Amino acid sequence: MTEHAYYNQAIHGPYETHSIGDHVLEEGGTIRGCTLAYATFGTLNAAKDNAILVPTWYSGTTKIMEQVYIGAGRALDPAKYFIIAINQIGNGLSTSPHNTPFPGGGPNFPRVRIGDDVRAQHKLITEKFGIEKLALVVGGSMGAQQTYEWAVRYPDMVRRAAPIAGTAKNTPHDYLFAETLIEAITSDPAFKGGWYGSPLEVHQGLRRHAKMWAVMGWSTEFFQQDRIKALGFSSVDDFITNFMNGYFGVMEPNDLLCMAWKWQHGDVSRHTGGDLKAALGRIKAKTFVMPISTDMFFPPADCAAEQKLIPNSELRVLNTIDGHLGLFGTDAGYTEQVDKHLRELLASAA
Amino acid sequence: MTEHAYYNQAIHGPYETHSIGDHVLEEGGTIRGCTLAYATFGTLNAAKDNAILVPTWYSGTTKIMEQVYIGAGRALDPAKYFIIAINQIGNGLSTSPHNTPFPGGGPNFPRVRIGDDVRAQHKLITEKFGIEKLALVVGGSMGAQQTYEWAVRYPDMVRRAAPIAGTAKNTPHDYLFAETLIEAITSDPAFKGGWYGSPLEVHQGLRRHAKMWAVMGWSTEFFQQDRIKALGFSSVDDFITNFMNGYFGVMEPNDLLCMAWKWQHGDVSRHTGGDLKAALGRIKAKTFVMPISTDMFFPPADCAAEQKLIPNSELRVLNTIDGHLGLFGTDAGYTEQVDKHLRELLASAA
């Protein structure tokens, strides 16, 4: 296989890979030789009680988690913690539609659920590192979905949880938004039902997808207060072309679609026959629910409603006008708030 | 010309038509024999001081304004007022791309601005009815854009103004949202650059357009609190198919695109060399600025910022979880609030 122009060590590394073998999925499919790409920071102590797990969001890889959330002097400080950032299945680095050969790859890649990711990650950290307790699981957006799944599925293993800008059960509105993103891509005739040659052939669909992210991803205030210029872009067009398309336009459509379906169907209440209260009631982790104040599709109200169902939890709203994509760390005030809350959470008995 | 399956008297009537002759547009084009479709309710009194003008929103016609906002016992009561509801250019009833013959129609229809509508409406009400003062101009969304344009362009003529869920100067975020709607339609191969045979051929683009309206038009709470079921739909799919597509799916793509461009470029500061404060400072009308609390693309913050620039104005937020499309009158509490504020405005000295 030739190296991919975007999903490679030069851009996203250094990362390691670990095969968990064949992975039978909740929806019935099997990923043959399922491989997780992951990166670690810091050292696992002898007691193996300083491990922090960081999953990834839609389109994101462990690299952006490292750049925005991990580092010396940060709450997630490799000097104190052993931080394991794991790429979700389908994100282009772990096993994904684009790097799975015919016939199981591309549009034939099986349906993957958040629960499949968390079971795979569980295998990795137990088999590879022998970790039995996680000091913290923290992730944003789809990373929050995985965080909730961890806390509900393995309640005795997760001591603290910090779901940022995400929900335990995806909302109907959020489902619809993801649907419009999916259709932006699949409606491009060049998509050819997923049998495109290179992702660049699907550039029209990818560009529509990126523009729709611009509408829902930031906020009205973000544009009104000219945050675009503060971020170094001369106009909305420049921002759409060189930031939004620059980011999304190089990705694999089939990989994005794998993640989008997974995002749409995130729901921890699958563990309890649809009873969300019962599912969230299982959580033993000390949990900080951290929505972003201006998030248009994981709004504070939706997150607060779930937080009320989690026994040992608090709501910690992150204030920024950068909306959901404040996750990217575009607002220094946002990352300061994240660090402040995570420090407090990590210092708390759990 | 055969009667259109949707834009006709049976569905949107009764309405009258009035030709204002050739209409030279701000962008340089000319509409030959520009005709406005309008409906009146009540009687113009001898002093000609009881006239209320009601423009229309994107995709809307005077029929929905009548159904939701006008009636006996309502603030806009035909027993007291002479109410003139006027269809905007491009909405399918007034001169529009689809009802303008080749070569000036279809995708060749010239660019129309909000100011072109307001000048045309001014001709209609002065030439046809001899009205020199309007007791009130009230409209929602693009109707609010026209309301602002009226109050800035003809300050001595507009005694009261009530822009609902709209802005005087369109925001960059709103512009982007409209752009994604436009691209949902134009990206359909069946659109053929606007040279489609019938609108139904563009059903895939129209359906994507309708679904994107579902995401931005309502609110997360609307879906979370199952307003869909309260409105008589069994599921989100049923709602998307039979409400959103039922509404938008029968419309003419070229007409929608004419209105979308106009919406994107709404800006009263064109009168003052780009100085919005100076433009809004011209307004003499007693003005109630009425955003909808959960509006995702004309949010209260944007409307409040403009309200502060209008001399004799007040901010009156309409509280509903139905978002921007609360304009449709889906929430009885919303229409009650509208009536309460409009009654107070109409009773005020101006």
mmCIF file of N, CA, C and O in Angstrom, chain B residues 157-242:
data_model
loop_
_atom_site.group_PDB
_atom_site.id
_atom_site.type_symbol
_atom_site.label_atom_id
_atom_site.label_comp_id
_atom_site.label_asym_id
_atom_site.label_seq_id
_atom_site.Cartn_x
_atom_site.Cartn_y
_atom_site.Cartn_z
ATOM 1 N N MET B 157 -42.398 57.995 6.130
ATOM 2 C CA MET B 157 -43.616 57.300 5.708
ATOM 3 C C MET B 157 -43.996 56.172 6.665
ATOM 4 O O MET B 157 -45.152 55.750 6.713
ATOM 5 N N VAL B 158 -43.010 55.685 7.403
ATOM 6 C CA VAL B 158 -43.239 54.525 8.278
ATOM 7 C C VAL B 158 -43.361 55.003 9.724
ATOM 8 O O VAL B 158 -42.381 55.436 10.328
ATOM 9 N N ARG B 159 -44.561 54.911 10.278
ATOM 10 C CA ARG B 159 -44.770 55.392 11.645
ATOM 11 C C ARG B 159 -44.322 54.363 12.687
ATOM 12 O O ARG B 159 -43.848 54.723 13.764
ATOM 13 N N ARG B 160 -44.532 53.118 12.353
ATOM 14 C CA ARG B 160 -44.132 52.051 13.285
ATOM 15 C C ARG B 160 -43.537 50.883 12.493
ATOM 16 O O ARG B 160 -43.964 50.632 11.360
ATOM 17 N N ALA B 161 -42.608 50.213 13.124
ATOM 18 C CA ALA B 161 -41.966 49.080 12.444
ATOM 19 C C ALA B 161 -41.764 47.928 13.425
ATOM 20 O O ALA B 161 -41.412 48.156 14.586
ATOM 21 N N ALA B 162 -42.012 46.718 12.936
ATOM 22 C CA ALA B 162 -41.824 45.530 13.783
ATOM 23 C C ALA B 162 -41.110 44.436 12.984
ATOM 24 O O ALA B 162 -41.743 43.558 12.410
ATOM 25 N N PRO B 163 -39.789 44.520 12.942
ATOM 26 C CA PRO B 163 -39.032 43.452 12.288
ATOM 27 C C PRO B 163 -38.937 42.236 13.209
ATOM 28 O O PRO B 163 -38.423 42.332 14.322
ATOM 29 N N ILE B 164 -39.455 41.112 12.756
ATOM 30 C CA ILE B 164 -39.468 39.880 13.552
ATOM 31 C C ILE B 164 -38.419 38.919 12.993
ATOM 32 O O ILE B 164 -38.412 38.615 11.798
ATOM 33 N N ALA B 165 -37.555 38.430 13.864
ATOM 34 C CA ALA B 165 -36.616 37.365 13.489
ATOM 35 C C ALA B 165 -35.852 37.678 12.201
ATOM 36 O O ALA B 165 -35.775 36.860 11.284
ATOM 37 N N GLY B 166 -35.290 38.893 12.162
ATOM 38 C CA GLY B 166 -34.502 39.257 10.993
ATOM 39 C C GLY B 166 -33.579 40.411 11.350
ATOM 40 O O GLY B 166 -33.685 40.989 12.435
ATOM 41 N N THR B 167 -32.670 40.727 10.442
ATOM 42 C CA THR B 167 -31.702 41.790 10.711
ATOM 43 C C THR B 167 -31.738 42.849 9.612
ATOM 44 O O THR B 167 -32.192 42.604 8.502
ATOM 45 N N ALA B 168 -31.221 44.030 9.959
ATOM 46 C CA ALA B 168 -31.119 45.128 8.990
ATOM 47 C C ALA B 168 -29.934 44.908 8.054
ATOM 48 O O ALA B 168 -29.967 45.268 6.886
ATOM 49 N N LYS B 169 -28.896 44.334 8.609
ATOM 50 C CA LYS B 169 -27.712 43.987 7.811
ATOM 51 C C LYS B 169 -27.418 42.521 8.033
ATOM 52 O O LYS B 169 -27.183 42.098 9.168
ATOM 53 N N ASN B 170 -27.434 41.758 6.973
ATOM 54 C CA ASN B 170 -27.246 40.323 7.130
ATOM 55 C C ASN B 170 -25.853 40.026 7.690
ATOM 56 O O ASN B 170 -24.885 40.694 7.353
ATOM 57 N N THR B 171 -25.777 39.024 8.541
ATOM 58 C CA THR B 171 -24.508 38.692 9.184
ATOM 59 C C THR B 171 -23.704 37.710 8.322
ATOM 60 O O THR B 171 -24.260 37.001 7.486
ATOM 61 N N PRO B 172 -22.397 37.653 8.542
ATOM 62 C CA PRO B 172 -21.566 36.692 7.794
ATOM 63 C C PRO B 172 -22.013 35.241 8.021
ATOM 64 O O PRO B 172 -21.987 34.429 7.100
ATOM 65 N N HIS B 173 -22.431 34.938 9.244
ATOM 66 C CA HIS B 173 -22.867 33.578 9.537
ATOM 67 C C HIS B 173 -24.135 33.230 8.767
ATOM 68 O O HIS B 173 -24.274 32.155 8.178
ATOM 69 N N ASP B 174 -25.057 34.180 8.757
ATOM 70 C CA ASP B 174 -26.318 33.996 8.058
ATOM 71 C C ASP B 174 -26.065 33.848 6.554
ATOM 72 O O ASP B 174 -26.686 33.031 5.863
ATOM 73 N N TYR B 175 -25.139 34.628 6.054
ATOM 74 C CA TYR B 175 -24.759 34.558 4.643
ATOM 75 C C TYR B 175 -24.278 33.143 4.298
ATOM 76 O O TYR B 175 -24.674 32.561 3.285
ATOM 77 N N LEU B 176 -23.444 32.602 5.167
ATOM 78 C CA LEU B 176 -22.909 31.256 4.948
ATOM 79 C C LEU B 176 -24.007 30.203 4.971
ATOM 80 O O LEU B 176 -24.013 29.272 4.155
ATOM 81 N N PHE B 177 -24.919 30.339 5.923
ATOM 82 C CA PHE B 177 -26.031 29.384 5.998
ATOM 83 C C PHE B 177 -26.810 29.403 4.685
ATOM 84 O O PHE B 177 -27.100 28.353 4.098
ATOM 85 N N ALA B 178 -27.146 30.603 4.206
ATOM 86 C CA ALA B 178 -27.885 30.705 2.947
ATOM 87 C C ALA B 178 -27.084 30.081 1.804
ATOM 88 O O ALA B 178 -27.638 29.444 0.900
ATOM 89 N N GLU B 179 -25.767 30.254 1.867
ATOM 90 C CA GLU B 179 -24.903 29.674 0.828
ATOM 91 C C GLU B 179 -25.019 28.143 0.807
ATOM 92 O O GLU B 179 -25.068 27.536 -0.267
ATOM 93 N N THR B 180 -25.073 27.537 1.967
ATOM 94 C CA THR B 180 -25.204 26.075 1.993
ATOM 95 C C THR B 180 -26.563 25.640 1.444
ATOM 96 O O THR B 180 -26.669 24.588 0.805
ATOM 97 N N LEU B 181 -27.595 26.454 1.672
ATOM 98 C CA LEU B 181 -28.916 26.142 1.109
ATOM 99 C C LEU B 181 -28.871 26.226 -0.414
ATOM 100 O O LEU B 181 -29.420 25.385 -1.124
ATOM 101 N N ILE B 182 -28.229 27.275 -0.904
ATOM 102 C CA ILE B 182 -28.100 27.461 -2.351
ATOM 103 C C ILE B 182 -27.377 26.260 -2.957
ATOM 104 O O ILE B 182 -27.817 25.687 -3.964
ATOM 105 N N GLU B 183 -26.280 25.873 -2.340
ATOM 106 C CA GLU B 183 -25.469 24.778 -2.886
ATOM 107 C C GLU B 183 -26.191 23.432 -2.808
ATOM 108 O O GLU B 183 -25.939 22.539 -3.623
ATOM 109 N N ALA B 184 -27.075 23.281 -1.828
ATOM 110 C CA ALA B 184 -27.859 22.042 -1.751
ATOM 111 C C ALA B 184 -28.666 21.865 -3.031
ATOM 112 O O ALA B 184 -28.816 20.749 -3.541
ATOM 113 N N ILE B 185 -29.166 22.960 -3.567
ATOM 114 C CA ILE B 185 -29.984 22.906 -4.787
ATOM 115 C C ILE B 185 -29.111 22.853 -6.037
ATOM 116 O O ILE B 185 -29.283 21.995 -6.900
ATOM 117 N N THR B 186 -28.152 23.772 -6.125
ATOM 118 C CA THR B 186 -27.391 23.879 -7.379
ATOM 119 C C THR B 186 -26.480 22.678 -7.614
ATOM 120 O O THR B 186 -26.070 22.424 -8.740
ATOM 121 N N SER B 187 -26.167 21.931 -6.547
ATOM 122 C CA SER B 187 -25.284 20.771 -6.710
ATOM 123 C C SER B 187 -26.016 19.561 -7.282
ATOM 124 O O SER B 187 -25.376 18.584 -7.658
ATOM 125 N N ASP B 188 -27.342 19.620 -7.326
ATOM 126 C CA ASP B 188 -28.089 18.505 -7.913
ATOM 127 C C ASP B 188 -27.861 18.510 -9.427
ATOM 128 O O ASP B 188 -28.176 19.504 -10.093
ATOM 129 N N PRO B 189 -27.314 17.430 -9.986
ATOM 130 C CA PRO B 189 -27.078 17.418 -11.441
ATOM 131 C C PRO B 189 -28.342 17.735 -12.237
ATOM 132 O O PRO B 189 -28.271 18.301 -13.321
ATOM 133 N N ALA B 190 -29.498 17.394 -11.674
ATOM 134 C CA ALA B 190 -30.764 17.658 -12.373
ATOM 135 C C ALA B 190 -31.113 19.146 -12.400
ATOM 136 O O ALA B 190 -31.998 19.566 -13.146
ATOM 137 N N PHE B 191 -30.424 19.941 -11.614
ATOM 138 C CA PHE B 191 -30.659 21.391 -11.626
ATOM 139 C C PHE B 191 -30.213 21.995 -12.960
ATOM 140 O O PHE B 191 -30.808 22.949 -13.458
ATOM 141 N N LYS B 192 -29.169 21.421 -13.539
ATOM 142 C CA LYS B 192 -28.696 21.808 -14.876
ATOM 143 C C LYS B 192 -28.476 23.308 -15.008
ATOM 144 O O LYS B 192 -28.952 23.923 -15.980
ATOM 145 N N GLY B 193 -27.820 23.895 -14.038
ATOM 146 C CA GLY B 193 -27.556 25.332 -14.109
ATOM 147 C C GLY B 193 -28.824 26.172 -14.135
ATOM 148 O O GLY B 193 -28.812 27.333 -14.540
ATOM 149 N N GLY B 194 -29.925 25.608 -13.681
ATOM 150 C CA GLY B 194 -31.188 26.337 -13.648
ATOM 151 C C GLY B 194 -32.106 26.019 -14.821
ATOM 152 O O GLY B 194 -33.250 26.469 -14.870
ATOM 153 N N TRP B 195 -31.628 25.220 -15.756
ATOM 154 C CA TRP B 195 -32.417 24.888 -16.953
ATOM 155 C C TRP B 195 -33.123 23.548 -16.810
ATOM 156 O O TRP B 195 -33.277 22.806 -17.779
ATOM 157 N N TYR B 196 -33.580 23.247 -15.615
ATOM 158 C CA TYR B 196 -34.373 22.034 -15.368
ATOM 159 C C TYR B 196 -35.747 22.173 -16.039
ATOM 160 O O TYR B 196 -36.200 23.289 -16.331
ATOM 161 N N GLY B 197 -36.384 21.026 -16.280
ATOM 162 C CA GLY B 197 -37.717 21.071 -16.872
ATOM 163 C C GLY B 197 -38.783 21.408 -15.847
ATOM 164 O O GLY B 197 -39.423 22.451 -15.917
ATOM 165 N N SER B 198 -38.940 20.563 -14.866
ATOM 166 C CA SER B 198 -39.903 20.834 -13.794
ATOM 167 C C SER B 198 -39.175 20.763 -12.457
ATOM 168 O O SER B 198 -38.148 20.079 -12.331
ATOM 169 N N PRO B 199 -39.709 21.472 -11.465
ATOM 170 C CA PRO B 199 -39.015 21.470 -10.169
ATOM 171 C C PRO B 199 -38.850 20.072 -9.581
ATOM 172 O O PRO B 199 -37.876 19.805 -8.876
ATOM 173 N N LEU B 200 -39.768 19.174 -9.889
ATOM 174 C CA LEU B 200 -39.678 17.818 -9.328
ATOM 175 C C LEU B 200 -38.412 17.093 -9.776
ATOM 176 O O LEU B 200 -37.929 16.198 -9.095
ATOM 177 N N GLU B 201 -37.887 17.497 -10.930
ATOM 178 C CA GLU B 201 -36.642 16.869 -11.381
ATOM 179 C C GLU B 201 -35.488 17.161 -10.413
ATOM 180 O O GLU B 201 -34.524 16.421 -10.342
ATOM 181 N N VAL B 202 -35.623 18.268 -9.684
ATOM 182 C CA VAL B 202 -34.551 18.692 -8.770
ATOM 183 C C VAL B 202 -34.869 18.205 -7.346
ATOM 184 O O VAL B 202 -34.467 18.814 -6.364
ATOM 185 N N HIS B 203 -35.611 17.120 -7.263
ATOM 186 C CA HIS B 203 -36.102 16.689 -5.943
ATOM 187 C C HIS B 203 -34.985 16.358 -4.968
ATOM 188 O O HIS B 203 -35.118 16.589 -3.770
ATOM 189 N N GLN B 204 -33.864 15.850 -5.459
ATOM 190 C CA GLN B 204 -32.794 15.512 -4.509
ATOM 191 C C GLN B 204 -32.200 16.768 -3.882
ATOM 192 O O GLN B 204 -31.975 16.821 -2.676
ATOM 193 N N GLY B 205 -31.962 17.773 -4.701
ATOM 194 C CA GLY B 205 -31.451 19.035 -4.175
ATOM 195 C C GLY B 205 -32.459 19.697 -3.249
ATOM 196 O O GLY B 205 -32.102 20.211 -2.183
ATOM 197 N N LEU B 206 -33.719 19.676 -3.650
ATOM 198 C CA LEU B 206 -34.757 20.301 -2.822
ATOM 199 C C LEU B 206 -34.895 19.571 -1.484
ATOM 200 O O LEU B 206 -35.167 20.199 -0.453
ATOM 201 N N ARG B 207 -34.705 18.261 -1.504
ATOM 202 C CA ARG B 207 -34.823 17.510 -0.254
ATOM 203 C C ARG B 207 -33.645 17.800 0.672
ATOM 204 O O ARG B 207 -33.813 17.899 1.895
ATOM 205 N N ARG B 208 -32.455 17.927 0.110
ATOM 206 C CA ARG B 208 -31.312 18.303 0.957
ATOM 207 C C ARG B 208 -31.535 19.704 1.543
ATOM 208 O O ARG B 208 -31.261 19.952 2.719
ATOM 209 N N HIS B 209 -32.009 20.605 0.700
ATOM 210 C CA HIS B 209 -32.333 21.969 1.122
ATOM 211 C C HIS B 209 -33.350 21.951 2.276
ATOM 212 O O HIS B 209 -33.183 22.639 3.286
ATOM 213 N N ALA B 210 -34.355 21.122 2.162
ATOM 214 C CA ALA B 210 -35.388 21.047 3.209
ATOM 215 C C ALA B 210 -34.816 20.487 4.511
ATOM 216 O O ALA B 210 -35.149 20.945 5.609
ATOM 217 N N LYS B 211 -33.944 19.504 4.395
ATOM 218 C CA LYS B 211 -33.366 18.896 5.601
ATOM 219 C C LYS B 211 -32.439 19.877 6.311
ATOM 220 O O LYS B 211 -32.389 19.936 7.544
ATOM 221 N N MET B 212 -31.719 20.677 5.530
ATOM 222 C CA MET B 212 -30.850 21.680 6.142
ATOM 223 C C MET B 212 -31.687 22.755 6.831
ATOM 224 O O MET B 212 -31.284 23.287 7.878
ATOM 225 N N TRP B 213 -32.846 23.054 6.277
ATOM 226 C CA TRP B 213 -33.775 23.950 6.961
ATOM 227 C C TRP B 213 -34.245 23.337 8.286
ATOM 228 O O TRP B 213 -34.447 24.039 9.276
ATOM 229 N N ALA B 214 -34.416 22.032 8.293
ATOM 230 C CA ALA B 214 -34.848 21.382 9.538
ATOM 231 C C ALA B 214 -33.792 21.535 10.626
ATOM 232 O O ALA B 214 -34.114 21.709 11.798
ATOM 233 N N VAL B 215 -32.522 21.490 10.233
ATOM 234 C CA VAL B 215 -31.428 21.583 11.209
ATOM 235 C C VAL B 215 -31.317 22.993 11.783
ATOM 236 O O VAL B 215 -31.187 23.184 12.988
ATOM 237 N N MET B 216 -31.365 23.999 10.923
ATOM 238 C CA MET B 216 -31.159 25.379 11.371
ATOM 239 C C MET B 216 -32.470 26.103 11.670
ATOM 240 O O MET B 216 -32.478 27.118 12.357
ATOM 241 N N GLY B 217 -33.575 25.622 11.122
ATOM 242 C CA GLY B 217 -34.836 26.360 11.209
ATOM 243 C C GLY B 217 -35.532 26.234 12.546
ATOM 244 O O GLY B 217 -36.195 27.165 12.998
ATOM 245 N N TRP B 218 -35.414 25.073 13.175
ATOM 246 C CA TRP B 218 -36.053 24.877 14.469
ATOM 247 C C TRP B 218 -34.982 25.052 15.541
ATOM 248 O O TRP B 218 -34.194 25.960 15.468
ATOM 249 N N SER B 219 -34.946 24.171 16.505
ATOM 250 C CA SER B 219 -33.913 24.279 17.540
ATOM 251 C C SER B 219 -33.685 22.897 18.125
ATOM 252 O O SER B 219 -34.490 21.979 17.911
ATOM 253 N N THR B 220 -32.592 22.751 18.864
ATOM 254 C CA THR B 220 -32.349 21.458 19.507
ATOM 255 C C THR B 220 -33.499 21.101 20.451
ATOM 256 O O THR B 220 -33.940 19.965 20.492
ATOM 257 N N GLU B 221 -33.982 22.112 21.197
ATOM 258 C CA GLU B 221 -35.069 21.860 22.142
ATOM 259 C C GLU B 221 -36.338 21.399 21.434
ATOM 260 O O GLU B 221 -37.092 20.581 21.949
ATOM 261 N N PHE B 222 -36.589 21.977 20.268
ATOM 262 C CA PHE B 222 -37.771 21.612 19.485
ATOM 263 C C PHE B 222 -37.803 20.107 19.257
ATOM 264 O O PHE B 222 -38.842 19.454 19.433
ATOM 265 N N PHE B 223 -36.661 19.549 18.875
ATOM 266 C CA PHE B 223 -36.611 18.111 18.622
ATOM 267 C C PHE B 223 -36.561 17.329 19.930
ATOM 268 O O PHE B 223 -37.208 16.303 20.083
ATOM 269 N N GLN B 224 -35.779 17.852 20.888
ATOM 270 C CA GLN B 224 -35.606 17.152 22.151
ATOM 271 C C GLN B 224 -36.941 17.014 22.888
ATOM 272 O O GLN B 224 -37.202 15.995 23.507
ATOM 273 N N GLN B 225 -37.773 18.039 22.790
ATOM 274 C CA GLN B 225 -39.046 18.016 23.522
ATOM 275 C C GLN B 225 -40.178 17.456 22.669
ATOM 276 O O GLN B 225 -41.355 17.656 22.972
ATOM 277 N N ASP B 226 -39.803 16.799 21.584
ATOM 278 C CA ASP B 226 -40.794 16.075 20.778
ATOM 279 C C ASP B 226 -41.917 16.953 20.249
ATOM 280 O O ASP B 226 -43.069 16.524 20.163
ATOM 281 N N ARG B 227 -41.565 18.177 19.873
ATOM 282 C CA ARG B 227 -42.577 19.059 19.280
ATOM 283 C C ARG B 227 -43.133 18.443 17.993
ATOM 284 O O ARG B 227 -44.262 18.712 17.600
ATOM 285 N N ILE B 228 -42.312 17.613 17.349
ATOM 286 C CA ILE B 228 -42.724 16.930 16.113
ATOM 287 C C ILE B 228 -44.017 16.156 16.322
ATOM 288 O O ILE B 228 -44.930 16.216 15.518
ATOM 289 N N LYS B 229 -44.078 15.431 17.441
ATOM 290 C CA LYS B 229 -45.277 14.629 17.721
ATOM 291 C C LYS B 229 -46.454 15.544 18.032
ATOM 292 O O LYS B 229 -47.581 15.301 17.601
ATOM 293 N N ALA B 230 -46.167 16.622 18.754
ATOM 294 C CA ALA B 230 -47.236 17.577 19.071
ATOM 295 C C ALA B 230 -47.821 18.190 17.795
ATOM 296 O O ALA B 230 -48.987 18.549 17.748
ATOM 297 N N LEU B 231 -46.996 18.282 16.762
ATOM 298 C CA LEU B 231 -47.466 18.852 15.495
ATOM 299 C C LEU B 231 -48.092 17.789 14.593
ATOM 300 O O LEU B 231 -48.486 18.071 13.465
ATOM 301 N N GLY B 232 -48.159 16.550 15.094
ATOM 302 C CA GLY B 232 -48.874 15.522 14.348
ATOM 303 C C GLY B 232 -48.015 14.621 13.474
ATOM 304 O O GLY B 232 -48.527 13.970 12.561
ATOM 305 N N PHE B 233 -46.719 14.545 13.775
ATOM 306 C CA PHE B 233 -45.843 13.680 12.972
ATOM 307 C C PHE B 233 -45.326 12.540 13.840
ATOM 308 O O PHE B 233 -45.033 12.732 15.022
ATOM 309 N N SER B 234 -45.212 11.362 13.239
ATOM 310 C CA SER B 234 -44.919 10.170 14.035
ATOM 311 C C SER B 234 -43.434 9.973 14.308
ATOM 312 O O SER B 234 -43.070 9.245 15.220
ATOM 313 N N SER B 235 -42.594 10.606 13.511
ATOM 314 C CA SER B 235 -41.150 10.411 13.664
ATOM 315 C C SER B 235 -40.439 11.557 12.965
ATOM 316 O O SER B 235 -41.050 12.331 12.231
ATOM 317 N N VAL B 236 -39.118 11.621 13.189
ATOM 318 C CA VAL B 236 -38.337 12.646 12.498
ATOM 319 C C VAL B 236 -38.430 12.429 10.982
ATOM 320 O O VAL B 236 -38.594 13.376 10.216
ATOM 321 N N ASP B 237 -38.360 11.181 10.553
ATOM 322 C CA ASP B 237 -38.473 10.902 9.112
ATOM 323 C C ASP B 237 -39.805 11.390 8.556
ATOM 324 O O ASP B 237 -39.857 11.994 7.482
ATOM 325 N N ASP B 238 -40.857 11.084 9.275
ATOM 326 C CA ASP B 238 -42.189 11.516 8.839
ATOM 327 C C ASP B 238 -42.247 13.039 8.749
ATOM 328 O O ASP B 238 -42.803 13.607 7.792
ATOM 329 N N PHE B 239 -41.654 13.685 9.734
ATOM 330 C CA PHE B 239 -41.634 15.152 9.769
ATOM 331 C C PHE B 239 -40.836 15.721 8.593
ATOM 332 O O PHE B 239 -41.275 16.656 7.910
ATOM 333 N N ILE B 240 -39.663 15.132 8.348
ATOM 334 C CA ILE B 240 -38.824 15.622 7.246
ATOM 335 C C ILE B 240 -39.553 15.426 5.911
ATOM 336 O O ILE B 240 -39.595 16.323 5.066
ATOM 337 N N THR B 241 -40.119 14.255 5.731
ATOM 338 C CA THR B 241 -40.772 13.964 4.455
ATOM 339 C C THR B 241 -42.042 14.794 4.277
ATOM 340 O O THR B 241 -42.204 15.482 3.268
ATOM 341 N N ASN B 242 -42.916 14.746 5.268
ATOM 342 C CA ASN B 242 -44.246 15.302 5.039
ATOM 343 C C ASN B 242 -44.437 16.745 5.480
ATOM 344 O O ASN B 242 -45.372 17.400 5.023
#
